[in-house]
Amino acid sequence: MSPNLQENKMDEITTEQIAQNYTAMGHSAQLITDVIAGNAMADDDAEERQGCVDRNVEHLELMVAKDYWTDEDMTAVNAAITAGKGYTAS
């Protein structure tokens, strides 16, 4: 298999995978929101909470940049990214 053909095959994504990715983004957005609100990870230390938010923000930023999105609503995802970037655990 030529490198280009192999590369294209790896880039293909099914509608089911896109739906799963969108669902996962919603989970990450909700986790960010819950950590910031104190509804998740409340018993963890500030460093762990901050790390969780930072990792999920990074994940969402990478996912939003994908070129396979069509008409999915990214409002909650973008709000979570903004909130997460402004979050400082204490």
Coordinates of C-alpha atoms in Angstrom, one line a residue, residues 28 31-36 41 47-60 80-81 83-89:
S28 CA -15.5 16.8 28.7
L31 CA -16.7 17.8 33.5
I32 CA -15.0 21.1 33.1
T33 CA -18.3 22.9 34.2
D34 CA -18.7 20.5 37.1
V35 CA -15.1 20.9 38.4
I36 CA -15.4 24.7 38.2
M41 CA -13.5 16.5 42.2
E47 CA -3.4 20.7 41.4
E48 CA -5.5 17.6 40.4
R49 CA -8.6 19.8 39.6
Q50 CA -6.5 22.2 37.6
G51 CA -4.9 19.3 35.7
C52 CA -8.2 17.8 34.9
V53 CA -9.6 21.1 33.6
D54 CA -6.5 21.8 31.6
R55 CA -6.4 18.4 30.0
N56 CA -10.1 18.5 29.0
V57 CA -9.7 22.1 27.6
E58 CA -6.8 20.8 25.5
H59 CA -8.9 17.9 24.3
L60 CA -11.8 20.1 23.4
A80 CA -16.4 25.2 28.5
I81 CA -13.1 26.0 26.7
A83 CA -14.4 28.9 31.3
G84 CA -11.7 26.3 31.6
K85 CA -9.0 28.7 30.3
G86 CA -10.1 31.2 32.9
Y87 CA -10.1 28.7 35.7
T88 CA -7.5 28.7 38.5
A89 CA -8.0 26.0 41.1

